[in-house]
Coordinates of C-alpha atoms in Angstrom, one line a residue:
Chain P
X1 CA -10.7 21.7 54.8
X2 CA -14.4 20.9 55.3
X3 CA -15.1 24.4 54.1
X4 CA -13.2 23.6 50.9
X5 CA -15.1 20.4 50.4
X6 CA -18.4 22.3 50.9
X7 CA -17.3 24.7 48.3
X8 CA -16.6 21.9 45.8
X9 CA -20.1 20.6 46.4
X10 CA -21.7 23.8 45.3
X11 CA -23.5 23.9 41.9
X12 CA -21.4 26.6 40.4
X13 CA -18.1 24.8 41.3
X14 CA -19.3 21.5 39.8
X15 CA -20.3 23.3 36.6
X16 CA -16.9 25.0 36.6
X17 CA -15.1 21.6 37.0
X18 CA -17.1 20.1 34.1
X19 CA -16.2 23.0 31.9
X20 CA -12.5 22.8 33.0
X21 CA -12.3 19.1 32.1
X22 CA -13.8 19.5 28.6
X23 CA -11.8 22.7 27.9
X24 CA -8.6 21.0 29.1
X25 CA -9.2 18.1 26.7
X26 CA -10.2 20.1 23.6
X27 CA -7.8 23.0 23.6
X28 CA -4.5 21.0 23.5
X29 CA -6.0 18.6 20.9
X30 CA -6.3 21.4 18.4
X31 CA -3.2 23.0 19.7
X32 CA -1.1 20.0 18.7
X33 CA -2.0 20.4 15.0
X34 CA -1.3 24.2 15.3
X35 CA 2.1 23.6 16.8
X36 CA 2.8 21.0 14.2
X37 CA 2.2 23.6 11.5
X38 CA 4.3 26.1 13.4
X39 CA 1.2 28.2 13.9
X40 CA 1.4 28.3 17.7
X41 CA 0.1 31.8 17.9
X42 CA -3.0 31.2 15.7
X43 CA -5.1 30.5 18.8
X44 CA -4.0 33.9 20.1
X45 CA -5.0 35.6 16.9
X46 CA -8.4 33.9 16.9
X47 CA -8.8 34.9 20.5
X48 CA -8.3 38.5 19.8
X49 CA -10.8 38.4 16.9
X50 CA -13.3 36.7 19.1
X51 CA -13.2 39.8 21.4
X52 CA -15.1 41.6 18.6
X53 CA -17.6 38.7 18.6
X54 CA -18.2 39.0 22.3
X55 CA -18.7 42.7 22.0
X56 CA -21.2 42.2 19.1
X57 CA -23.1 39.9 21.5
X58 CA -23.1 42.5 24.2
X59 CA -24.2 45.2 21.7
X60 CA -27.1 43.2 20.1
X61 CA -28.2 41.3 23.2
X62 CA -27.5 38.0 21.6
X63 CA -25.5 35.3 23.4
X64 CA -21.9 36.4 23.5
X65 CA -20.8 32.8 23.2
X66 CA -22.5 32.2 19.9
X67 CA -21.5 35.6 18.4
X68 CA -17.9 34.8 19.5
X69 CA -18.1 31.4 17.8
X70 CA -19.3 33.0 14.6
X71 CA -16.8 35.8 14.5
X72 CA -13.9 33.5 15.6
X73 CA -14.7 31.0 12.8
X74 CA -14.8 33.9 10.2
X75 CA -11.5 35.2 11.6
X76 CA -9.9 31.7 11.5
X77 CA -11.0 31.2 7.9
X78 CA -9.6 34.6 6.9
X79 CA -6.3 33.8 8.6
X80 CA -6.2 30.5 6.7
X81 CA -7.0 32.1 3.3
X82 CA -4.4 34.8 3.7
X83 CA -1.9 32.2 4.7
X84 CA -2.8 29.9 1.8
X85 CA -2.7 32.7 -0.8
X86 CA 0.8 33.5 0.5
X87 CA 0.3 37.2 0.2
X88 CA 1.5 37.7 3.7
X89 CA 3.3 35.4 6.1
X90 CA 1.2 33.4 8.5
X91 CA 2.4 35.5 11.4
X92 CA 1.8 38.8 9.6
X93 CA -1.8 37.7 8.8
X94 CA -2.2 36.8 12.5
X95 CA -0.8 40.2 13.6
X96 CA -3.3 42.1 11.4
X97 CA -6.2 40.3 12.9
X98 CA -4.8 40.6 16.5
X99 CA -5.1 44.3 16.5
X100 CA -8.2 44.6 14.4
X101 CA -10.1 42.2 16.6
X102 CA -9.0 43.7 19.9
X103 CA -9.6 47.3 18.9
X104 CA -13.0 46.4 17.4
X105 CA -14.1 44.6 20.5
X106 CA -13.2 47.4 22.9
X107 CA -14.8 50.0 20.6
X108 CA -18.0 48.0 20.2
X109 CA -18.2 47.3 24.0
X110 CA -18.1 51.0 24.6
X111 CA -20.8 51.6 22.0
X112 CA -23.0 49.0 23.7
X113 CA -22.7 51.0 26.9
X114 CA -21.2 48.1 28.7
X115 CA -18.4 48.5 31.3
X116 CA -15.0 47.1 30.8
X117 CA -15.7 44.7 33.7
X118 CA -18.3 42.9 31.6
X119 CA -15.8 42.5 28.8
X120 CA -13.1 41.4 31.2
X121 CA -15.1 38.3 32.1
X122 CA -14.4 37.1 28.6
X123 CA -10.9 38.5 28.3
X124 CA -9.6 36.7 31.4
X125 CA -12.3 34.1 32.0
X126 CA -14.9 33.7 34.7
X127 CA -15.3 30.0 34.9
X128 CA -17.2 30.2 38.3
X129 CA -20.0 32.3 36.9
X130 CA -20.7 29.9 34.0
X131 CA -24.4 29.1 33.6
X132 CA -26.0 25.7 33.1
X133 CA -26.7 26.4 29.5
X134 CA -23.1 27.6 28.9
X135 CA -21.8 24.4 30.5
X136 CA -23.9 22.4 28.0
X137 CA -22.6 24.4 25.0
X138 CA -19.0 24.1 26.3
X139 CA -19.3 20.3 26.7
X140 CA -21.0 19.8 23.4
X141 CA -18.5 21.9 21.4
X142 CA -15.5 20.5 23.2
X143 CA -16.7 16.9 22.5
X144 CA -17.0 17.7 18.8
X145 CA -13.5 19.2 18.7
X146 CA -12.0 16.1 20.5
X147 CA -13.8 13.6 18.4
X148 CA -12.7 15.3 15.1
X149 CA -9.1 15.8 16.3
X150 CA -8.7 12.2 17.3
X151 CA -10.9 10.6 14.7
X152 CA -9.3 12.4 11.7
X153 CA -5.8 12.2 13.3
X154 CA -4.2 10.3 10.4
X155 CA -5.4 12.8 7.8
X156 CA -4.8 15.9 9.9
X157 CA -1.3 14.6 10.8
X158 CA -0.4 14.0 7.1
X159 CA -1.7 17.4 6.0
X160 CA 0.1 19.3 8.8
X161 CA 3.3 17.2 8.2
X162 CA 3.7 17.7 4.5
X163 CA 1.1 19.6 2.5
X164 CA 2.5 18.7 -0.9
X165 CA 2.7 15.0 -0.2
X166 CA -0.8 15.0 1.3
X167 CA -2.1 16.7 -1.9
X168 CA -0.5 14.1 -4.2
X169 CA -1.9 11.4 -1.9
X170 CA -5.3 12.7 -3.0
X171 CA -6.3 14.5 0.2
X172 CA -8.3 17.7 -0.1
X173 CA -5.8 19.8 1.8
X174 CA -7.8 23.0 1.6
X175 CA -10.8 21.3 3.3
X176 CA -8.5 19.9 6.1
X177 CA -6.8 23.3 6.6
X178 CA -10.1 25.0 6.9
X179 CA -11.3 22.2 9.3
X180 CA -8.3 22.9 11.6
X181 CA -9.0 26.6 11.4
X182 CA -12.6 26.1 12.4
X183 CA -11.7 23.6 15.1
X184 CA -9.2 26.2 16.5
X185 CA -11.9 28.9 16.5
X186 CA -14.4 26.6 18.2
X187 CA -12.0 25.6 20.9
X188 CA -11.0 29.2 21.5
X189 CA -14.6 30.1 22.3
X190 CA -14.9 26.9 24.4
X191 CA -11.9 28.0 26.4
X192 CA -13.1 31.6 26.6
X193 CA -15.1 31.1 29.8
X194 CA -12.4 29.0 31.4
X195 CA -9.1 31.0 30.9
X196 CA -10.4 33.9 28.9
X197 CA -9.7 35.0 25.3
X198 CA -6.3 36.6 26.0
X199 CA -5.0 33.5 27.7
X200 CA -6.7 30.9 25.6
X201 CA -3.7 30.2 23.4
X202 CA -1.7 29.2 26.5
X203 CA -4.0 26.2 27.1
X204 CA -3.7 25.2 23.4
X205 CA 0.1 25.5 23.2
X206 CA 1.7 25.1 26.6
X207 CA 0.6 21.5 27.3
X208 CA 1.9 20.5 23.8
X209 CA 5.2 22.2 24.4
X210 CA 5.4 20.3 27.7
X211 CA 4.4 16.9 26.2
X212 CA 7.0 17.1 23.4
X213 CA 9.8 17.6 25.8
X214 CA 9.6 13.9 26.6
X215 CA 7.7 12.3 23.7
X216 CA 9.1 10.9 20.5
X217 CA 5.9 10.2 18.6
X218 CA 3.0 12.3 17.5
X219 CA 0.4 10.1 19.1
X220 CA 2.0 10.3 22.6
X221 CA 2.4 14.0 22.2
X222 CA -1.3 14.4 21.4
X223 CA -2.4 12.1 24.2
X224 CA 0.0 13.6 26.8
X225 CA -1.0 17.1 25.8
X226 CA -4.6 16.4 26.3
X227 CA -3.9 14.8 29.7
X228 CA -1.7 17.7 30.8
X229 CA -4.3 20.2 29.6
X230 CA -7.0 18.6 31.7
X231 CA -4.7 18.3 34.7
X232 CA -3.7 22.0 34.4
X233 CA -7.3 23.3 33.9
X234 CA -8.9 21.2 36.7
X235 CA -5.9 21.5 39.0
X236 CA -5.7 25.3 38.4
X237 CA -9.4 25.6 39.2
X238 CA -9.2 23.6 42.4
X239 CA -6.0 25.4 43.5
X240 CA -7.6 28.8 43.0
X241 CA -10.8 27.7 44.8
X242 CA -8.6 26.5 47.7
X243 CA -6.6 29.7 47.7
X244 CA -9.8 31.8 47.6
X245 CA -10.2 31.5 51.3
X246 CA -7.1 33.5 51.8
X247 CA -6.9 35.8 48.9
X248 CA -8.6 36.8 45.6
X249 CA -7.2 34.3 43.2
X250 CA -8.7 34.2 39.7
X251 CA -9.0 30.6 38.1
X252 CA -7.9 31.6 34.6
X253 CA -4.4 32.9 35.3
X254 CA -3.9 30.1 37.9
X255 CA -4.7 27.5 35.2
X256 CA -2.2 29.0 32.8
X257 CA 0.5 29.4 35.4
X258 CA 0.0 25.8 36.5
X259 CA 0.4 24.7 32.8
X260 CA 3.6 26.8 32.6
X261 CA 4.9 25.2 35.8
X262 CA 4.5 21.8 34.2
X263 CA 6.6 23.0 31.3
X264 CA 9.3 24.3 33.6
X265 CA 9.5 20.9 35.2
X266 CA 9.5 19.0 31.9
X267 CA 12.0 21.2 30.2
X268 CA 15.2 20.0 32.0
X269 CA 13.9 16.4 31.8
X270 CA 13.6 16.8 28.0
X271 CA 17.1 18.3 27.7
X272 CA 18.5 15.4 29.8
X273 CA 16.6 12.8 27.7
X274 CA 17.8 14.3 24.4
X275 CA 21.4 14.5 25.4
X276 CA 21.3 10.9 26.8
X277 CA 19.9 9.7 23.6
X278 CA 22.5 11.5 21.5
X279 CA 25.3 10.1 23.7
X280 CA 24.1 6.5 23.3
X281 CA 23.5 6.7 19.5
X282 CA 25.5 3.9 17.8
X283 CA 28.8 4.9 16.3
X284 CA 28.9 4.5 12.5
X285 CA 30.6 1.4 11.3
X286 CA 33.4 2.5 8.9
X287 CA 35.7 0.0 7.4
X288 CA 39.5 0.1 7.8
X289 CA 40.0 2.8 10.4
X290 CA 43.2 3.0 12.2
X291 CA 43.0 2.3 15.9
X292 CA 45.5 2.3 18.7
X293 CA 45.9 -0.4 21.3
X294 CA 45.7 0.7 24.9
X295 CA 47.9 -1.6 27.0
X296 CA 47.8 -0.3 30.5
X297 CA 44.2 0.4 31.6
X298 CA 43.5 0.9 35.3
X299 CA 39.8 0.3 34.9
X300 CA 37.7 -2.7 33.7
X301 CA 34.9 -1.6 31.4
X302 CA 31.7 -3.6 31.5
X303 CA 28.0 -3.3 32.1
X304 CA 27.2 -0.7 34.8
X305 CA 30.9 0.4 34.9
X306 CA 29.6 3.9 35.0
X307 CA 30.8 4.9 31.5
X308 CA 28.4 5.5 28.5
X309 CA 28.2 2.3 26.4
X310 CA 27.6 3.0 22.8
X311 CA 26.9 0.2 20.2
X312 CA 29.5 0.2 17.4
X313 CA 28.9 -2.5 14.8
X314 CA 29.3 -5.9 16.5
X315 CA 30.7 -4.6 19.8
X316 CA 30.4 -1.8 22.4
X317 CA 32.6 1.2 22.8
X318 CA 33.0 2.7 26.3
X319 CA 33.2 6.5 26.3
X320 CA 35.3 8.3 28.9
X321 CA 37.4 11.4 28.9
X322 CA 37.1 11.8 25.1
X323 CA 38.2 8.2 24.4
X324 CA 36.3 5.4 22.8
X325 CA 37.5 2.2 24.3
X326 CA 36.5 -1.2 22.9
X327 CA 37.5 -4.4 24.7
X328 CA 39.7 -6.6 22.6
X329 CA 41.0 -9.8 24.2
X330 CA 42.9 -8.8 27.2
X331 CA 43.4 -5.1 26.2
X332 CA 41.3 -2.2 24.9
X333 CA 41.4 -0.7 21.5
X334 CA 41.1 3.0 21.0
X335 CA 38.3 3.4 18.4
Chain S
X1 CA 0.2 -0.8 -27.3
X2 CA -0.8 0.0 -23.7
X3 CA -1.4 3.6 -22.7
X4 CA 1.7 5.4 -21.5
X5 CA 1.7 5.9 -17.7
X6 CA 2.4 9.6 -18.2
X7 CA 1.5 11.5 -21.3
X8 CA 1.9 15.3 -21.5
X9 CA 1.1 17.0 -24.7
X10 CA 2.3 20.6 -25.4
X11 CA 2.3 21.3 -21.6
X12 CA 3.1 24.8 -20.4
X13 CA 3.3 26.1 -16.8
X14 CA 3.2 29.7 -15.8
X15 CA 4.0 30.8 -12.3
X16 CA 2.4 34.2 -11.4
X17 CA 1.9 34.9 -15.1
X18 CA 5.5 34.2 -16.0
X19 CA 5.8 31.3 -18.5
X20 CA 8.2 28.8 -16.9
X21 CA 7.7 25.6 -18.9
X22 CA 6.8 25.7 -22.6
X23 CA 5.9 23.1 -25.2
X24 CA 6.6 20.0 -23.1
X25 CA 5.8 16.7 -24.8
X26 CA 6.6 13.8 -22.6
X27 CA 5.4 10.2 -22.6
X28 CA 6.6 7.6 -20.1
X29 CA 5.8 4.0 -20.6
X30 CA 5.1 1.5 -17.8
X31 CA 8.2 0.3 -16.1
X32 CA 10.5 2.9 -17.4
X33 CA 13.1 4.6 -15.2
X34 CA 13.5 8.2 -16.4
X35 CA 15.9 10.7 -15.0
X36 CA 14.9 14.4 -15.4
X37 CA 18.1 16.4 -15.4
X38 CA 19.2 19.9 -16.0
X39 CA 20.8 22.9 -14.3
X40 CA 19.2 24.8 -11.4
X41 CA 16.3 26.8 -12.6
X42 CA 15.9 24.7 -15.8
X43 CA 12.4 23.7 -14.8
X44 CA 12.9 20.0 -13.9
X45 CA 11.3 20.4 -10.4
X46 CA 8.5 22.4 -11.9
X47 CA 7.9 19.7 -14.4
X48 CA 7.5 17.1 -11.7
X49 CA 5.2 19.4 -9.8
X50 CA 3.1 19.7 -13.0
X51 CA 3.1 16.0 -13.5
X52 CA 1.8 15.4 -10.0
X53 CA -0.9 18.0 -10.4
X54 CA 0.7 20.4 -7.8
X55 CA 1.2 23.0 -10.5
X56 CA -1.8 23.5 -12.9
X57 CA -1.0 23.5 -16.6
X58 CA -1.5 26.8 -18.4
X59 CA -2.1 25.0 -21.7
X60 CA -1.7 21.5 -23.0
X61 CA -2.9 18.3 -21.5
X62 CA -1.7 15.7 -19.0
X63 CA -2.9 12.1 -18.7
X64 CA -1.9 9.8 -16.0
X65 CA -2.6 6.1 -16.5
X66 CA -4.6 7.1 -19.6
X67 CA -7.0 9.3 -17.6
X68 CA -7.0 13.1 -18.0
X69 CA -5.7 14.8 -14.8
X70 CA -9.0 16.4 -13.9
X71 CA -10.7 13.0 -13.9
X72 CA -7.8 11.2 -12.2
X73 CA -8.6 10.0 -8.7
X74 CA -6.5 6.9 -8.4
X75 CA -3.9 8.7 -6.3
X76 CA -2.9 5.5 -4.6
X77 CA -1.2 4.5 -7.8
X78 CA 1.1 7.5 -7.5
X79 CA 3.9 7.9 -5.0
X80 CA 5.6 11.3 -4.5
X81 CA 8.8 12.1 -2.7
X82 CA 9.0 15.9 -2.4
X83 CA 12.2 17.8 -2.4
X84 CA 13.5 17.5 1.1
X85 CA 12.4 20.1 3.5
X86 CA 13.2 17.6 6.2
X87 CA 10.8 15.0 7.5
X88 CA 10.5 16.9 10.8
X89 CA 7.7 19.3 11.8
X90 CA 6.8 21.3 14.9
X91 CA 5.7 18.3 16.9
X92 CA 7.8 15.1 17.3
X93 CA 6.7 12.3 15.0
X94 CA 8.2 8.8 14.9
X95 CA 9.6 7.2 11.8
X96 CA 6.7 4.7 11.8
X97 CA 4.1 7.5 12.0
X98 CA 5.6 9.4 9.0
X99 CA 5.8 6.3 6.9
X100 CA 2.2 5.3 8.0
X101 CA 0.9 8.6 6.7
X102 CA 1.9 7.3 3.2
X103 CA -0.7 4.6 3.6
X104 CA -3.6 7.1 3.7
X105 CA -4.1 6.8 0.0
X106 CA -5.5 3.3 0.7
X107 CA -7.3 3.9 4.0
X108 CA -10.9 4.9 4.5
X109 CA -11.9 7.7 6.8
X110 CA -12.2 6.8 10.5
X111 CA -11.1 3.2 10.1
X112 CA -8.2 1.7 12.0
X113 CA -5.2 0.2 10.2
X114 CA -5.9 -3.2 8.8
X115 CA -3.3 -6.0 8.7
X116 CA -2.5 -5.3 5.1
X117 CA -1.8 -1.7 6.0
X118 CA 0.6 -2.6 8.7
X119 CA 2.4 -5.1 6.5
X120 CA 2.9 -2.5 3.8
X121 CA 4.3 0.0 6.3
X122 CA 6.7 -2.6 7.7
X123 CA 7.7 -3.7 4.2
X124 CA 8.4 0.0 3.2
X125 CA 10.6 0.4 6.3
X126 CA 12.4 -2.8 5.5
X127 CA 13.1 -1.8 1.9
X128 CA 14.8 1.4 2.9
X129 CA 16.6 -0.3 5.7
X130 CA 15.1 1.6 8.6
X131 CA 13.0 -1.0 10.3
X132 CA 15.2 -0.8 13.4
X133 CA 14.6 2.9 13.7
X134 CA 10.8 2.7 13.4
X135 CA 10.1 3.9 17.0
X136 CA 12.7 6.7 16.9
X137 CA 11.8 10.4 16.4
X138 CA 12.3 11.4 12.8
X139 CA 14.2 14.5 13.8
X140 CA 16.9 12.4 15.4
X141 CA 17.8 10.8 12.0
X142 CA 20.5 12.2 9.7
X143 CA 19.5 14.0 6.5
X144 CA 20.1 10.9 4.3
X145 CA 18.0 8.7 6.7
X146 CA 15.2 11.3 6.7
X147 CA 15.2 11.1 2.9
X148 CA 14.9 7.4 3.1
X149 CA 11.9 7.9 5.5
X150 CA 10.2 10.0 2.9
X151 CA 10.8 7.3 0.2
X152 CA 9.4 4.7 2.6
X153 CA 6.3 6.9 3.1
X154 CA 5.7 7.0 -0.7
X155 CA 6.4 3.2 -0.8
X156 CA 3.8 2.5 1.9
X157 CA 0.9 3.3 -0.5
X158 CA 2.3 0.6 -2.8
X159 CA 2.1 2.9 -5.9
X160 CA 3.0 1.9 -9.5
X161 CA 4.4 5.3 -10.4
X162 CA 7.0 7.2 -8.4
X163 CA 8.1 10.8 -8.6
X164 CA 11.2 11.6 -6.7
X165 CA 12.4 15.3 -6.5
X166 CA 16.1 15.5 -5.9
X167 CA 16.3 12.6 -3.4
X168 CA 20.1 12.6 -3.4
X169 CA 20.6 16.4 -2.9
X170 CA 22.9 16.8 0.2
X171 CA 22.9 13.1 0.9
X172 CA 26.3 11.4 1.6
X173 CA 27.5 8.6 -0.7
X174 CA 26.6 5.6 1.6
X175 CA 23.1 6.9 1.9
X176 CA 22.9 7.5 -1.9
X177 CA 23.9 3.9 -2.4
X178 CA 21.0 2.8 -0.1
X179 CA 18.7 5.0 -2.1
X180 CA 20.0 3.5 -5.4
X181 CA 19.5 0.0 -4.0
X182 CA 15.9 0.9 -3.0
X183 CA 15.1 2.3 -6.4
X184 CA 16.6 -0.8 -8.0
X185 CA 14.3 -2.9 -5.9
X186 CA 11.3 -0.8 -6.9
X187 CA 12.2 -0.8 -10.5
X188 CA 12.7 -4.6 -10.3
X189 CA 9.1 -4.9 -9.0
X190 CA 7.9 -3.2 -12.2
X191 CA 7.4 0.4 -10.9
X192 CA 7.6 3.4 -13.2
X193 CA 10.1 5.9 -11.8
X194 CA 10.6 9.5 -12.7
X195 CA 13.5 10.9 -10.8
X196 CA 14.7 14.5 -10.7
X197 CA 18.4 14.7 -10.2
X198 CA 21.2 17.1 -10.6
X199 CA 23.7 14.3 -10.4
X200 CA 22.9 10.6 -10.7
X201 CA 25.8 9.2 -8.7
X202 CA 25.2 5.6 -7.8
X203 CA 21.8 5.7 -9.6
X204 CA 23.4 6.1 -13.0
X205 CA 23.3 2.4 -14.0
X206 CA 19.6 2.2 -13.2
X207 CA 18.4 4.8 -15.7
X208 CA 16.7 3.7 -18.9
X209 CA 16.3 7.2 -20.3
X210 CA 17.4 10.7 -19.6
X211 CA 15.3 13.9 -20.2
X212 CA 17.4 17.0 -20.0
X213 CA 15.6 20.3 -19.3
X214 CA 17.0 23.7 -20.3
X215 CA 15.3 27.0 -19.7
X216 CA 11.9 25.4 -19.3
X217 CA 12.0 23.2 -22.4
X218 CA 13.1 19.7 -23.1
X219 CA 16.6 19.9 -24.5
X220 CA 17.3 16.2 -24.8
X221 CA 15.3 13.1 -24.5
X222 CA 17.0 9.8 -25.1
X223 CA 19.4 7.2 -23.8
X224 CA 21.2 8.0 -20.5
X225 CA 24.0 10.5 -20.6
X226 CA 27.2 10.8 -18.7
X227 CA 26.8 13.7 -16.3
X228 CA 29.2 15.9 -18.1
X229 CA 27.2 15.5 -21.3
X230 CA 24.1 17.0 -19.7
X231 CA 25.4 20.5 -20.0
X232 CA 25.8 20.2 -23.8
X233 CA 23.0 17.9 -24.5
X234 CA 20.7 20.7 -25.9
X235 CA 23.2 21.3 -28.8
X236 CA 22.3 17.9 -30.2
X237 CA 18.6 18.4 -30.0
X238 CA 18.9 21.9 -31.2
X239 CA 20.3 20.7 -34.5
X240 CA 17.8 18.0 -34.8
X241 CA 14.9 20.1 -34.0
X242 CA 15.5 23.3 -35.9
X243 CA 17.5 22.4 -38.9
X244 CA 15.7 19.2 -39.8
X245 CA 18.7 17.1 -40.5
X246 CA 17.3 13.8 -41.7
X247 CA 19.9 12.0 -39.5
X248 CA 21.5 14.7 -37.4
X249 CA 25.2 14.6 -37.3
X250 CA 26.1 14.3 -33.7
X251 CA 28.5 16.8 -32.3
X252 CA 31.3 14.7 -31.4
X253 CA 32.7 16.8 -28.7
X254 CA 30.6 15.7 -25.8
X255 CA 31.4 12.0 -25.9
X256 CA 34.9 12.9 -26.7
X257 CA 35.2 15.0 -23.6
X258 CA 33.6 12.2 -21.6
X259 CA 36.1 9.6 -22.8
X260 CA 38.9 11.9 -22.0
X261 CA 37.8 12.3 -18.4
X262 CA 37.0 8.7 -18.0
X263 CA 40.4 7.8 -19.4
X264 CA 42.1 10.2 -17.1
X265 CA 44.8 12.6 -18.2
X266 CA 47.1 11.2 -20.8

């Protein structure tokens, strides 16, 4: 155990933890708006495009982080423009960029004379090799993403919820759409060092999917997704560091699998909550319905009698075995 | 006389180069309750989309509150209830949140909600009778209730001019009645309402004026019609428009049929 604490005290681990915290906050923040627009795979598309950006950095000797930011932003804007023009479906536009980005990246890396291993750092993350400068860039960019996503939440929510309404409300929807695209591109490159370009979308989407299993409002979804994202990225990092004494465990996949484990736990809870809510929804009040009187009833209904109690107008119906029993004087009515 | 709230002169809309609306002249005065009617594909929804600036005009001009559309920025004076695609999206949202997004027209960037904003949102929920569902997820509501949420969203901005695109489509009669009561309240407060409807149902008594579209043109513009008159309304205007009768003899058959139906089989 003391070995483990020593490991956490090392500079590279502390840098990694900082990067994990900021990435875990930023990626699900943008991811919430992408999921709201039903563009859950957009992060993946941008991630593939960013591979070309990284390769360009390797080829030219420029910082791969910044070339990735540049190419990812261009890719995100192209996806948005194709989507807006409606010439292709959003998912077709994404698919086109998926393949172009990945193929271009692998080709250019080869041209640059770099090995696949160098590219793999970016494809699957290498959070423990992150430099001081890279941590600074990651924190700065992630902070911008979080501030914009939370600060402009009312506008971004309205645009993602209903474009036409937002436009008639006087919002510049094209500007907001592009803003989300750029934010997505930035958070992809922020998360690139943590989980890698091929897994980046998981950190944007999985915490949101987990949060919405139990939440009923947008704000709690956004907040819970950010909390879960941070939990998964820091937890996954610490877990992989702990496991590294026994086996080679990469942090990127550990983070993603931990996030998925959270979803697996939340999913049945969500199903249970939804069915409970549906069962307890009040019955509609309809005038003049025929009802039967139940004379013999072996069971007294009441609070905590074990049967689902559903409000029905000015009284309560108790549901059991396909019946709706309402207390009426000394007997029950079948409603 | 005050400027009309909506004034379209010789408006035309083309979608992908195909002319859809042609030669639309429409003026709506403040406080009027206008029903835009017509068959599917007659252009009534396209006309509303043109009036709200969602569809650019190919030719002609549009003025809202006396200001040309290009210079019009007072969008808080306009409330729009789009044709229902459902109020739900990919992420859960509460009824309150959806309604609150209608208040954006009056909010400044990066500022929290003020007391007046909250009051307007609560009032909007109250008017459509959904205050008790404010915290519930929008997707758990029925279709008719979701439609009421969308109306409350438009209400939250406290607009003077409402556009509603088929608010009653696929909505059951009790919910239609609530919608009609809501619109009666709005109309009573002095709002101008332009309503696209296939069938008026319980809203029929509220209408001041009916505009019937047919094949992208205005086929009738005048006092409210019984719904079975809508199909034949263009015949009246046709005579008036093209043959220049000084006082066009009205085809008697439409009211005649209406009275037959209202009177029941004899």
